[in-house]
Coordinates of C-alpha atoms in Angstrom, one line a residue:
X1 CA 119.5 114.5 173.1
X2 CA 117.8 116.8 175.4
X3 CA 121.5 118.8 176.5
X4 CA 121.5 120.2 173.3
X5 CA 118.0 121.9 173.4
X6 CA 118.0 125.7 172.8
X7 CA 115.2 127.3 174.4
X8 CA 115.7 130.7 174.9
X9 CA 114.9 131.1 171.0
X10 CA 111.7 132.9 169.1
X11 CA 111.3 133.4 166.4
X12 CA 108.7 136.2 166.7
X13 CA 112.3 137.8 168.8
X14 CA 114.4 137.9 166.3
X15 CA 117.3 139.2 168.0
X16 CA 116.9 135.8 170.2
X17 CA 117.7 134.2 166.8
X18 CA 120.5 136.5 165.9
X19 CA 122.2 136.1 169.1
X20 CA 122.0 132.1 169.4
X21 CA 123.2 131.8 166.2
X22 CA 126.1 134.5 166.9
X23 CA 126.9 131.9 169.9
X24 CA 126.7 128.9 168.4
X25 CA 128.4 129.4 165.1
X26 CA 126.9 126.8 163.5
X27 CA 128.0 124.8 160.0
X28 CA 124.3 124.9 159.3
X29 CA 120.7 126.4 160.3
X30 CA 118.2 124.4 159.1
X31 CA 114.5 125.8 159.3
X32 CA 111.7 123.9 159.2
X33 CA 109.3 126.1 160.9
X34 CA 105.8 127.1 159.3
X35 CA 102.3 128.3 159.5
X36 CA 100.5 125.9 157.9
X37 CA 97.0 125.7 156.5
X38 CA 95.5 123.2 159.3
X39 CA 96.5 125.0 162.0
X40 CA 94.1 128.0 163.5
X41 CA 97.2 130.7 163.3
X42 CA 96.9 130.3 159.3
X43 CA 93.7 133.0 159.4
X44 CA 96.6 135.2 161.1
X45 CA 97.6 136.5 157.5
X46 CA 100.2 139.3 159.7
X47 CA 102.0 135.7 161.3
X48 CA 101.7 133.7 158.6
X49 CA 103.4 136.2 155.7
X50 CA 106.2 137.4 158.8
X51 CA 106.6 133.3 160.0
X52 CA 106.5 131.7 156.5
X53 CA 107.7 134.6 154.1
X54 CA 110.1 137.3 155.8
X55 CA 111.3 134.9 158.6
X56 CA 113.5 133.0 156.3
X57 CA 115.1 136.2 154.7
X58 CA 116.0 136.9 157.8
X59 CA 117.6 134.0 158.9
X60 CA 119.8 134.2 156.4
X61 CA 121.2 137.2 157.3
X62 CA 122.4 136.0 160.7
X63 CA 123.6 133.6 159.3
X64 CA 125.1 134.7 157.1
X65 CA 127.0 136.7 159.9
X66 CA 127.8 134.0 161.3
X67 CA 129.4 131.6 158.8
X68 CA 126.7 129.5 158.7
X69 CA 124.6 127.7 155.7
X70 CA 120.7 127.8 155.4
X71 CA 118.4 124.8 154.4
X72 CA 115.2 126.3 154.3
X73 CA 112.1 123.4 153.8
X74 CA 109.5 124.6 151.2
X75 CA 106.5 122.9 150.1
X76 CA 104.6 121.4 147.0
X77 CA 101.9 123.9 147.9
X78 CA 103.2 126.6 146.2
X79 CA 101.5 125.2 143.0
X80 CA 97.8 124.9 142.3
X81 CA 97.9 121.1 142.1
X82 CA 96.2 121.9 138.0
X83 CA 98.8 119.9 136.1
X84 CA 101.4 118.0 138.1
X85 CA 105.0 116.9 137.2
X86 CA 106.2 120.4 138.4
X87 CA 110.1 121.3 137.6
X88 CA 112.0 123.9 139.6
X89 CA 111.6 126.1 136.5
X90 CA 107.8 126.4 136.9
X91 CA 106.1 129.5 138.2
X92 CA 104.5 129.0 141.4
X93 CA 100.9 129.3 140.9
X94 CA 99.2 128.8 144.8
X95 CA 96.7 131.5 145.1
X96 CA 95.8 130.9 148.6
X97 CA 97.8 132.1 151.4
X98 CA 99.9 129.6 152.5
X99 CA 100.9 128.4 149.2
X100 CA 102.1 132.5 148.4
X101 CA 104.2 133.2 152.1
X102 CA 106.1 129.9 151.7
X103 CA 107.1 130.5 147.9
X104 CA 107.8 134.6 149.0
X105 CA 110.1 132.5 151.4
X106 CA 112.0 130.4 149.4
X107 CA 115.6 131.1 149.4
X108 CA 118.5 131.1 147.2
X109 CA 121.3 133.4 148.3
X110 CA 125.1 132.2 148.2
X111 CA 125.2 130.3 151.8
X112 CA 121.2 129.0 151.4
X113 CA 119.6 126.1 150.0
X114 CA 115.8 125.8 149.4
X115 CA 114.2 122.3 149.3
X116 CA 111.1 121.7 147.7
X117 CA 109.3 119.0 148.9
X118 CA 106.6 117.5 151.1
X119 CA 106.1 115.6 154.0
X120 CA 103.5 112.5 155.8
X121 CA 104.5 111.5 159.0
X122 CA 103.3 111.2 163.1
X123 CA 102.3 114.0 164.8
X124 CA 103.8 114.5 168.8
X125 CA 101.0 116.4 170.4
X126 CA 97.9 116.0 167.9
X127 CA 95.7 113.7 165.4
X128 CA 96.1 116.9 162.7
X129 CA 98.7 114.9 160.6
X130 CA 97.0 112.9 157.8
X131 CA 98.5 109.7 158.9
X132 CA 97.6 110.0 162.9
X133 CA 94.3 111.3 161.6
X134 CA 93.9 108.1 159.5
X135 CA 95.1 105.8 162.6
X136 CA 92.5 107.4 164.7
X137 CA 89.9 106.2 162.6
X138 CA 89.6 102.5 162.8
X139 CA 86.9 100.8 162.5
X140 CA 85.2 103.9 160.7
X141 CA 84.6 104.3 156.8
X142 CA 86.8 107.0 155.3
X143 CA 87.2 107.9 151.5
X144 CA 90.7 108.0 150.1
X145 CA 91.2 110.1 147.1
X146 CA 92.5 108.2 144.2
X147 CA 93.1 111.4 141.8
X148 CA 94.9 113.3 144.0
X149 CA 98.4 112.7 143.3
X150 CA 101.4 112.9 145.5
X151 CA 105.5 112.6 146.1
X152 CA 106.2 113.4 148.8
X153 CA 108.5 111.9 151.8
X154 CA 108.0 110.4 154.9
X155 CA 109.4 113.1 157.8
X156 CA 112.0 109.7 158.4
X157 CA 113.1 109.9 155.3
X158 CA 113.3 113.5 154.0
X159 CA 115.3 113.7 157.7
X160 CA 118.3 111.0 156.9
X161 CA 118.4 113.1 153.1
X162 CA 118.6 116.4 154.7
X163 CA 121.4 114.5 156.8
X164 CA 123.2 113.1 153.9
X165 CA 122.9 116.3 152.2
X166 CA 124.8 118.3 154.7
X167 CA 127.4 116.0 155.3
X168 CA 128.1 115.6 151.7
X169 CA 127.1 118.0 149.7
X170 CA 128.1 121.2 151.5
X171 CA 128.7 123.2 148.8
X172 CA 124.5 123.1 147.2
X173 CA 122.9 126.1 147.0
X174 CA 119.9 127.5 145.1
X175 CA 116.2 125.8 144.4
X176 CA 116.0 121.8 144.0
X177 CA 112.4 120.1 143.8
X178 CA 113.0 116.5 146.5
X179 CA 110.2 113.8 145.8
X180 CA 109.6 110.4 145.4
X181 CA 107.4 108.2 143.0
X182 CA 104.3 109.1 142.4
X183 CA 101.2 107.8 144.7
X184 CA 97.8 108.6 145.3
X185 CA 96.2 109.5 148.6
X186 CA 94.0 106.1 148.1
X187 CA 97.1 104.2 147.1
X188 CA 99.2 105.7 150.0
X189 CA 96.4 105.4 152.9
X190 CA 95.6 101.8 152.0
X191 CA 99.4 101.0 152.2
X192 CA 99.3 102.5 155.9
X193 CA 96.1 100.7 156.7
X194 CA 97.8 97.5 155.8
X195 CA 101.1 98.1 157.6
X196 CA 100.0 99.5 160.8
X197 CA 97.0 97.1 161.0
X198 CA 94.7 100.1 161.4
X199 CA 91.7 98.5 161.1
X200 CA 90.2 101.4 158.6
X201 CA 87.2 101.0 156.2
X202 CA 88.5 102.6 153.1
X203 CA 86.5 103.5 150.1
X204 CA 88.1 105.1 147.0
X205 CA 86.9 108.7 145.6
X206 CA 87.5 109.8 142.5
X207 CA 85.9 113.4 142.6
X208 CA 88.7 115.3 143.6
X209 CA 91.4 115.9 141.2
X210 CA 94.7 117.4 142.5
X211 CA 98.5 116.5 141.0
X212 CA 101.0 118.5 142.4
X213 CA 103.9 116.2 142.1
X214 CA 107.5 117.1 141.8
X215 CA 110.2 116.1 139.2
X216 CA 113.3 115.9 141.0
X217 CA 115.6 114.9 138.2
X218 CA 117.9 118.2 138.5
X219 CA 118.2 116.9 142.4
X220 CA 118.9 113.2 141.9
X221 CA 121.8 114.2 139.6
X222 CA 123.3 116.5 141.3
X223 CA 123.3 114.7 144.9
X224 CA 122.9 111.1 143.3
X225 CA 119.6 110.9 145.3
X226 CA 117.8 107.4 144.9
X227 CA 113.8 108.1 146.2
X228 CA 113.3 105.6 149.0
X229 CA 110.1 103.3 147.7
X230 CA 106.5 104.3 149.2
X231 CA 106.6 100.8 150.8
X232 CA 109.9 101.2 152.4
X233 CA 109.1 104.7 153.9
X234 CA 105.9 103.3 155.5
X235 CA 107.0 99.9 156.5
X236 CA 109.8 102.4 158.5
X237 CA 107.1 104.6 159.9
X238 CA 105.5 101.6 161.0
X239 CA 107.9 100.1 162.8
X240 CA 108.6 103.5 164.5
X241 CA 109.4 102.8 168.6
X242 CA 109.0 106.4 169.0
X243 CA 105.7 106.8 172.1
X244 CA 103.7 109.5 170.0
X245 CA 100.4 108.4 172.2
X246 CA 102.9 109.1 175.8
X247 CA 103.4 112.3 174.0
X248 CA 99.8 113.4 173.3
X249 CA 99.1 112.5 177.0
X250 CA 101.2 114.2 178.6
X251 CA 100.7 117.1 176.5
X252 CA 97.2 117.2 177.6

């Protein structure tokens, strides 16, 4: 619903951020914002550490003020991918850039409530998403990765947890790791080349080795969490209404 759009809100203004939320006095601020790796701004090492490391701090501050609860969305990224089956214990071991900013900006005050996790889904305005990447490549040969391991969520379904989350389970706070079962990218890309009908040539690789999947255990019992299965999450995506290709034209 377009009426409640914000959009006098920046976050390079901060007091933009302060003030809405001061207004607003929301139950919960939930920030999904980042500089990530595919995007050109991620050479920007100044806005990437300010957008994906301080910003979140900061936000919890206002709100903080304010009366409101943080969700702040973290990635997988902050470990090297070397070993896999990471628990929220583990030391974050990312040594590039993005991987550092968004574990410097994990938070775990009182009022705030860090999710681990990471996320496949359409892209509005762009082909940079793996999946619309995939789609736009029908009738092409691409190699899927069948040693690079992964658990994340669709953006469908890490949406209706975050949902279920806030309306029932208020009170969380701290670090919890949010996956599903395990999947490789092969696995995963063939499931979407089946479901959407994409047409795709896809040939398996096994040179790249990269398992940085989450163990979510501590999450499931304390929130009673059941991971959606890979084939529901797609079959969902699939049958999506939503006119992403409306989007990217009128965005040109």
């Amino acid at each position: 619903d377009a009426s409640y759009a914000i959009d006098d809100v920046d976050a390079w203004d901060m007091s933009s951020v302060r003030r809405t939320i001061s207004k607003i006095r929301p139950d919960w601020v939930l920030n999904c914002i980042g500089i990530i790796k595919q995007l050109d701004e991620a050479k920007n090492a100044k806005a990437t550490i300010y957008i994906n490391a301080l910003f979140p701090h900061l936000v919890c501050e206002s709100a903080a003020e304010a009366g409101a609860r943080v969700i702040q969305v973290s990635t997988d990224c902050v470990f090297s991918g070397n070993r896999g089956d990471y628990v929220e214990e583990d030391l974050p071991d990312a040594e590039d850039l993005y991987g550092r900013t968004k574990y410097l900006g994990e938070v775990t005050y009182d009022h705030a409530l860090t999710l681990r996790t990471s996320i496949v889904g359409r892209d509005l305005f762009s082909n940079v998403s793996l999946i619309d990447w995939f789609l736009s490549q029908s009738q092409k040969r691409v190699r899927g990765y069948t040693q690079a391991i992964y658990t994340g969520l669709t953006t469908r379904a890490l949406s209706e947890e975050i949902w279920r989350l806030m309306s029932q389970y208020d009170h969380l706070h701290g670090l919890y790791h949010v996956s599903s079962s395990k999947i490789s990218k092969f696995d995963l890309l063939s499931l979407v080349n089946r479901l959407f009908k994409a047409g795709v040539a896809l040939e398996p690789l096994d040179s790249v080795w990269c398992d940085r999947s989450l163990c979510s255990k501590r999450y499931q019992h304390d929130t009673h969490f059941v991971p959606p299965s890979w084939e529901q999450m797609v079959v969902a995506m699939a049958n999506d209404t939503t006119p992403y290709q409306r989007f990217r034209d009128g965005h040109d």
